[in-house]
CSV table of C-alpha atoms and ligand atoms in Angstrom, one decimal:
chain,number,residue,atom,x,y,z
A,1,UNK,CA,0.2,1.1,15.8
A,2,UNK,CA,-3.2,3.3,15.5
A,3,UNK,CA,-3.4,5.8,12.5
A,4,UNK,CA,-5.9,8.3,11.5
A,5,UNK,CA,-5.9,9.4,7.7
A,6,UNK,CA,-7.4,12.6,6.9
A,7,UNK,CA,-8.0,13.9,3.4
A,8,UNK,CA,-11.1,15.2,2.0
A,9,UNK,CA,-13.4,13.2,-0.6
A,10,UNK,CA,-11.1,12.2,-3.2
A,11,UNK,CA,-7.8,12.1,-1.4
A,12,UNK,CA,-6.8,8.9,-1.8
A,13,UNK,CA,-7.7,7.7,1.9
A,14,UNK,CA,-9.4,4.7,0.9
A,15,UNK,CA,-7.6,3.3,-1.7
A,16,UNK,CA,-3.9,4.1,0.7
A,17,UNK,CA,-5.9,2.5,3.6
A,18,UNK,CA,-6.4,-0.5,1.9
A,19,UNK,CA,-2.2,-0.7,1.4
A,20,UNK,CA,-1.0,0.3,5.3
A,21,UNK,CA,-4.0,-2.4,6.3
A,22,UNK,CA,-2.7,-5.1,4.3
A,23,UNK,CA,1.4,-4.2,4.9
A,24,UNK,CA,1.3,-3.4,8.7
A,25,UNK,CA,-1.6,-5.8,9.6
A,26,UNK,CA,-3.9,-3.1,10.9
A,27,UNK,CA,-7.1,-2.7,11.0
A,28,UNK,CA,-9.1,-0.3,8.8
A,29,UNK,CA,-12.3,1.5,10.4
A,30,UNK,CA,-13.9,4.0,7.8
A,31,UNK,CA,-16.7,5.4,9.4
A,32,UNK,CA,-17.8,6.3,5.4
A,33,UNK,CA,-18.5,2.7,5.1
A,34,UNK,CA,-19.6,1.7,8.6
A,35,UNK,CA,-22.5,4.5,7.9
A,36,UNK,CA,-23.2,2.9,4.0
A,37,UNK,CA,-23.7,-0.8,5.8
A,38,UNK,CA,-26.1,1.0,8.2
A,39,UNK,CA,-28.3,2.8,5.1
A,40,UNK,CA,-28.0,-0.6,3.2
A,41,UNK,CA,-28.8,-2.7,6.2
A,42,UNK,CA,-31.9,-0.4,6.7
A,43,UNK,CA,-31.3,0.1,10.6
A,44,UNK,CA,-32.8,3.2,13.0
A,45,UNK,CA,-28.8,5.1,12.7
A,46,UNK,CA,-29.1,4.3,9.0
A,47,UNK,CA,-32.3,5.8,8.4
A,48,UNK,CA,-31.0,9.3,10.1
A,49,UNK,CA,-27.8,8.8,8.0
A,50,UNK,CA,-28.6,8.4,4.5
A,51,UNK,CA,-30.3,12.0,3.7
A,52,UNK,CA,-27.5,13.9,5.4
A,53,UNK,CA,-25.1,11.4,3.7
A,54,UNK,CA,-26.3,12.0,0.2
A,55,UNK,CA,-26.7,15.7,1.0
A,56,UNK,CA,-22.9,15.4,1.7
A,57,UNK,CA,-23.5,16.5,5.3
A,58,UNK,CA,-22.2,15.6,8.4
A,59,UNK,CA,-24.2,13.0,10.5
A,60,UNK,CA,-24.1,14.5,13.9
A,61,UNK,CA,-21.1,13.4,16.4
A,62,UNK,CA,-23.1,11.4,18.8
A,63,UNK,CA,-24.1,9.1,15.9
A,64,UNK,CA,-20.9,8.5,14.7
A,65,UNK,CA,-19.0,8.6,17.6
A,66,UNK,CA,-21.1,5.6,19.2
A,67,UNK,CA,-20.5,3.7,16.1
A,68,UNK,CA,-17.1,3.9,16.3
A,69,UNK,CA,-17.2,2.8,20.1
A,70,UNK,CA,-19.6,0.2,19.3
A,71,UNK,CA,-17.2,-1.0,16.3
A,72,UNK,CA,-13.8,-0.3,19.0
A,73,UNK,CA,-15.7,-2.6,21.7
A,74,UNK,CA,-16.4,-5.4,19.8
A,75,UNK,CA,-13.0,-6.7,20.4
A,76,UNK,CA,-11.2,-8.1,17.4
A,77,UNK,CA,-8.5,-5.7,16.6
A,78,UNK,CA,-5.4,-7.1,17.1
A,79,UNK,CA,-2.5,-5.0,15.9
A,80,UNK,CA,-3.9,-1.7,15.8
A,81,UNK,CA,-6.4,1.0,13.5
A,82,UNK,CA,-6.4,3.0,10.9
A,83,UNK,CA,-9.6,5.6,11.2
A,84,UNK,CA,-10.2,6.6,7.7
A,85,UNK,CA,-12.7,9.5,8.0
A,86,UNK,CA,-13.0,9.8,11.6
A,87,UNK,CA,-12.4,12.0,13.6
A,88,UNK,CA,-14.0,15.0,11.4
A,89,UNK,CA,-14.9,17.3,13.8
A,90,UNK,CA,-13.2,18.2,17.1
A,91,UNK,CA,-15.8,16.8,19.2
A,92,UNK,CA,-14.8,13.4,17.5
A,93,UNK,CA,-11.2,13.8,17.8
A,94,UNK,CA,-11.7,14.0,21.6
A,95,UNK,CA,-14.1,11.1,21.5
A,96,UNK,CA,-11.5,9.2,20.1
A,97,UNK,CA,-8.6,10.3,22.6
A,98,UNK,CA,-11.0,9.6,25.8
A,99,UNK,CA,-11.9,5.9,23.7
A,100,UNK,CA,-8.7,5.2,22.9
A,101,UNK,CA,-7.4,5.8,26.9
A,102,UNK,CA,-10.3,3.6,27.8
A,103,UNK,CA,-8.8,0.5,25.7
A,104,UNK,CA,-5.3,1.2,26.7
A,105,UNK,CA,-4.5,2.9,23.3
A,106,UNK,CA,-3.0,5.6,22.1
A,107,UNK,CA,-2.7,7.6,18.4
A,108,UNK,CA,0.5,7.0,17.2
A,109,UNK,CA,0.2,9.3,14.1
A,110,UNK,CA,-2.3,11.7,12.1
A,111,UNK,CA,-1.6,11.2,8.6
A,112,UNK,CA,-3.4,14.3,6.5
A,113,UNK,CA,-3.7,13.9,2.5
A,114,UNK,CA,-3.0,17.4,1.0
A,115,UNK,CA,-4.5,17.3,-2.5
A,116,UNK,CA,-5.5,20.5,-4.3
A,117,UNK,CA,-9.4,20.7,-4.8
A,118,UNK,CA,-9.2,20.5,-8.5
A,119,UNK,CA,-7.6,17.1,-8.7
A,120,UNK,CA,-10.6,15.9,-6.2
A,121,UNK,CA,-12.9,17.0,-8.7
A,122,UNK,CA,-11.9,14.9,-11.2
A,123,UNK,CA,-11.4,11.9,-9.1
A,124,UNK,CA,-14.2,11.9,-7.1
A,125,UNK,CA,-16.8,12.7,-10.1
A,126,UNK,CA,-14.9,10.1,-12.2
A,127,UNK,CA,-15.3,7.3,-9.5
A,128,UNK,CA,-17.0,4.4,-9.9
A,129,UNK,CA,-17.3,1.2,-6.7
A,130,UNK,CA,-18.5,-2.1,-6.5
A,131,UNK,CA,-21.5,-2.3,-4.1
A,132,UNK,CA,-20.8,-5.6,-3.1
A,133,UNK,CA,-17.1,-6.0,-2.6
A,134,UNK,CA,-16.2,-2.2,-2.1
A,135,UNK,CA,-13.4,-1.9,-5.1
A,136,UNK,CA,-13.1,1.3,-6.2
A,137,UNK,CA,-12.2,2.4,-10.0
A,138,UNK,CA,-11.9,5.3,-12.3
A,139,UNK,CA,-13.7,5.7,-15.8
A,140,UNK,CA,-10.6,7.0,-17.0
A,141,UNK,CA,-7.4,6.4,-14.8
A,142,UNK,CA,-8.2,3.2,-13.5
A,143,UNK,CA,-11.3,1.6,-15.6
A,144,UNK,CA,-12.3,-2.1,-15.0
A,145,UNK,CA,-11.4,-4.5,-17.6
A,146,UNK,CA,-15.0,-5.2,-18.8
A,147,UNK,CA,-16.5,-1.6,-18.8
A,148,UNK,CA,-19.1,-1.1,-15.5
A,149,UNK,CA,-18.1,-4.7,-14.3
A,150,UNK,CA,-16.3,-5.0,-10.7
A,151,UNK,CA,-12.6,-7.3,-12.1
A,152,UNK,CA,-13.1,-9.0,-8.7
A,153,UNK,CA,-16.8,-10.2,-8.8
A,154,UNK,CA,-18.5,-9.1,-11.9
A,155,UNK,CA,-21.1,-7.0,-10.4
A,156,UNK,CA,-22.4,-3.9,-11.7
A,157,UNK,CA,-20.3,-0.5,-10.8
A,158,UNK,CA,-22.4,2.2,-9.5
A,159,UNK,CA,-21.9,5.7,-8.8
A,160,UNK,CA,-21.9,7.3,-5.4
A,161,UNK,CA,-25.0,9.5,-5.0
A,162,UNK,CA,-22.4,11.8,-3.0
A,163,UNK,CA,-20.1,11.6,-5.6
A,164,UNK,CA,-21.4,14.2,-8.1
A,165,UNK,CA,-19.8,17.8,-8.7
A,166,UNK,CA,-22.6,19.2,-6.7
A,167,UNK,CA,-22.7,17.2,-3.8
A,168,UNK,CA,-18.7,17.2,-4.0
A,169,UNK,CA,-19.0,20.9,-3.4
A,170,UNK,CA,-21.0,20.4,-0.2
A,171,UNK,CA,-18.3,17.9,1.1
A,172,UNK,CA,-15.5,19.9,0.6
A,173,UNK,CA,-17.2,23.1,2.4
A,174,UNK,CA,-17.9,20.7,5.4
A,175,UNK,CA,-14.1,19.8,5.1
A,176,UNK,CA,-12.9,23.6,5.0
A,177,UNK,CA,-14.7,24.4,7.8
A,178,UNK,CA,-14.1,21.3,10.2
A,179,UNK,CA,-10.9,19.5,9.5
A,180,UNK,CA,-8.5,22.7,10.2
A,181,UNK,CA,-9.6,22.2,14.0
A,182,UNK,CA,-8.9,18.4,13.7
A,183,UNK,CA,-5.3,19.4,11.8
A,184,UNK,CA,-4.6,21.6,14.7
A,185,UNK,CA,-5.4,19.3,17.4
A,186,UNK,CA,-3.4,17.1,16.7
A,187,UNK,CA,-0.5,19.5,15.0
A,188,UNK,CA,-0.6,20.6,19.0
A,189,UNK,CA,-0.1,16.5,20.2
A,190,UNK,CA,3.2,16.6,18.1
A,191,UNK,CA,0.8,13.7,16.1
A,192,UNK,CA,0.3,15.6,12.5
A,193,UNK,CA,2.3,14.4,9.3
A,194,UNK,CA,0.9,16.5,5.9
A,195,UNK,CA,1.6,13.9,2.9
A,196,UNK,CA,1.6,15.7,-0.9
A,197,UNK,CA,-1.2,13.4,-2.2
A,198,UNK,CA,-0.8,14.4,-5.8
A,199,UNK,CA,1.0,11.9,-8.3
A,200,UNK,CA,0.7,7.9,-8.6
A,201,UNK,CA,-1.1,6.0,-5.9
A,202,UNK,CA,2.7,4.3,-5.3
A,203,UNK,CA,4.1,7.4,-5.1
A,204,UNK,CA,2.0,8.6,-2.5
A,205,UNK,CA,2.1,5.2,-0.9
A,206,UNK,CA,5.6,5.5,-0.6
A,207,UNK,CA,6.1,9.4,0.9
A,208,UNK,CA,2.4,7.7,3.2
A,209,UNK,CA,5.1,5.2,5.0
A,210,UNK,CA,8.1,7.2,5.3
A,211,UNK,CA,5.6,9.4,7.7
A,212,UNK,CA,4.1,6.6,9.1
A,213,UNK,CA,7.9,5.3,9.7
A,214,UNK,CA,9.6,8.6,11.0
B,301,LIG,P1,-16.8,9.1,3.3
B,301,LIG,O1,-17.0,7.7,2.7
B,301,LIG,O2,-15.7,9.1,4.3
B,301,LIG,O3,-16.6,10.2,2.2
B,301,LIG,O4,-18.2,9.4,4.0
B,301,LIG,C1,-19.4,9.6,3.3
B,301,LIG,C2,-20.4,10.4,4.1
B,301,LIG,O5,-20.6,9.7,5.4
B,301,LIG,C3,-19.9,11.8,4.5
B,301,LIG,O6,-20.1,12.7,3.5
B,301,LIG,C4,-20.8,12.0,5.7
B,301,LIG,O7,-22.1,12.3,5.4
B,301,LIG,C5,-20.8,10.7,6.4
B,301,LIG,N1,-19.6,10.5,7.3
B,301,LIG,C6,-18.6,9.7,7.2
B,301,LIG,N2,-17.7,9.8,8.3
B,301,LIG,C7,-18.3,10.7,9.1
B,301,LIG,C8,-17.8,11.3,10.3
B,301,LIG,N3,-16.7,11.0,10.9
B,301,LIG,N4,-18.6,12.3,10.8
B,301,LIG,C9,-19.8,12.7,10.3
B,301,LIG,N5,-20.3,12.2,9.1
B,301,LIG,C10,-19.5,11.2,8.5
């Protein structure tokens, strides 16, 4: 089964993708994290990345879509993908399609986290990660147990540069302006399920797998 999420900064996407990966054995590819490796790693794609990235920009298609190619072809996916923040632009969704058809693959759903822009706020400006593992936490909805300590490994928390009211702003203009072409893309494919992302993470889990089921 190959799923795409969409949902703007703050959706949810990452933490969901974590559950659908780990309950239907698939795959996650976030591009978001692909392009952080590249910055931390230091490498030519992530030296063009990282000051669109913490400008909340968009790093141009070609970019992007070769990494995702270059992640597609190196052959270990087994039961299928969840794209978590690819495709974002239209020229990516059609990278994808021709990608996909090249593997033998298809999309078997486009799952699109509605959440109103004043819950993202909070979330997003509130979220702390672990650079080393990836776990993501709130300071007030979901702190760690020992306060700007990862549970898992112990490593100090950090704060997104991207993750600030001001870059948020950015990010959610870029999504405005991009994602409806995406949404209607596939809306046209018969592919596009909108999921209320408000409420619980469970609850959204659950209303996330009754589309992914119907
Ligand atoms: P994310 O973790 O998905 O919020 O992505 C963080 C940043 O990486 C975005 O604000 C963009 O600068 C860049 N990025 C991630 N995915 C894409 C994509 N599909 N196309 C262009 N830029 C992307």
């Amino acid at each position: 089964m190959n799923l795409v999420f969409l949902g703007p900064a703050g959706s949810g996407k990452g933490t969901q993708a974590k559950r659908l990966e780990a309950d239907y054995r698939i795959t996650q590819i976030s591009t978001g994290d692909l392009l952080r490796n590249a910055v931390r790693e230091g490498t030519e794609l992530g030296k063009q990345a990282e000051p669109l990235m913490r400008e909340g920009r968009l790093v141009p298609d070609d970019l992007v879509i070769g990494l995702i190619e270059e992640r597609l072809a190196r052959g270990d996916i087994e039961n299928g993908i969840l794209f978590d923040g690819f495709p974002r632009t239209l020229p990516q969704a059609e990278a994808l399609d021709a990608a996909l058809t090249r593997l033998g693959l298809k999309m078997d759903k486009v799952i699109s986290l509605e959440v109103p822009e004043e819950i993202l706020v909070d979330r997003v400006t509130g979220r702390r990660s672990c650079p080393v593992c990836g776990s993501v936490y709130h300071v007030r909805t979901r702190p760690p147990k020992v306060e700007g300590r990862c549970d898992l490994d112990g490593t100090e928390l950090i704060q997104r540069s991207d993750d600030t009211a001001e870059k948020l702003e950015k990010r959610l203009e870029v999504f405005r302006t991009e994602i409806p072409k995406v949404k209607e893309y596939y809306r046209k494919k018969g592919l596009l399920a909108e999921v209320d992302g408000t409420g619980n993470p469970e609850e959204v889990y659950e209303r996330i797998r009754q589309a992914v089921e119907s």
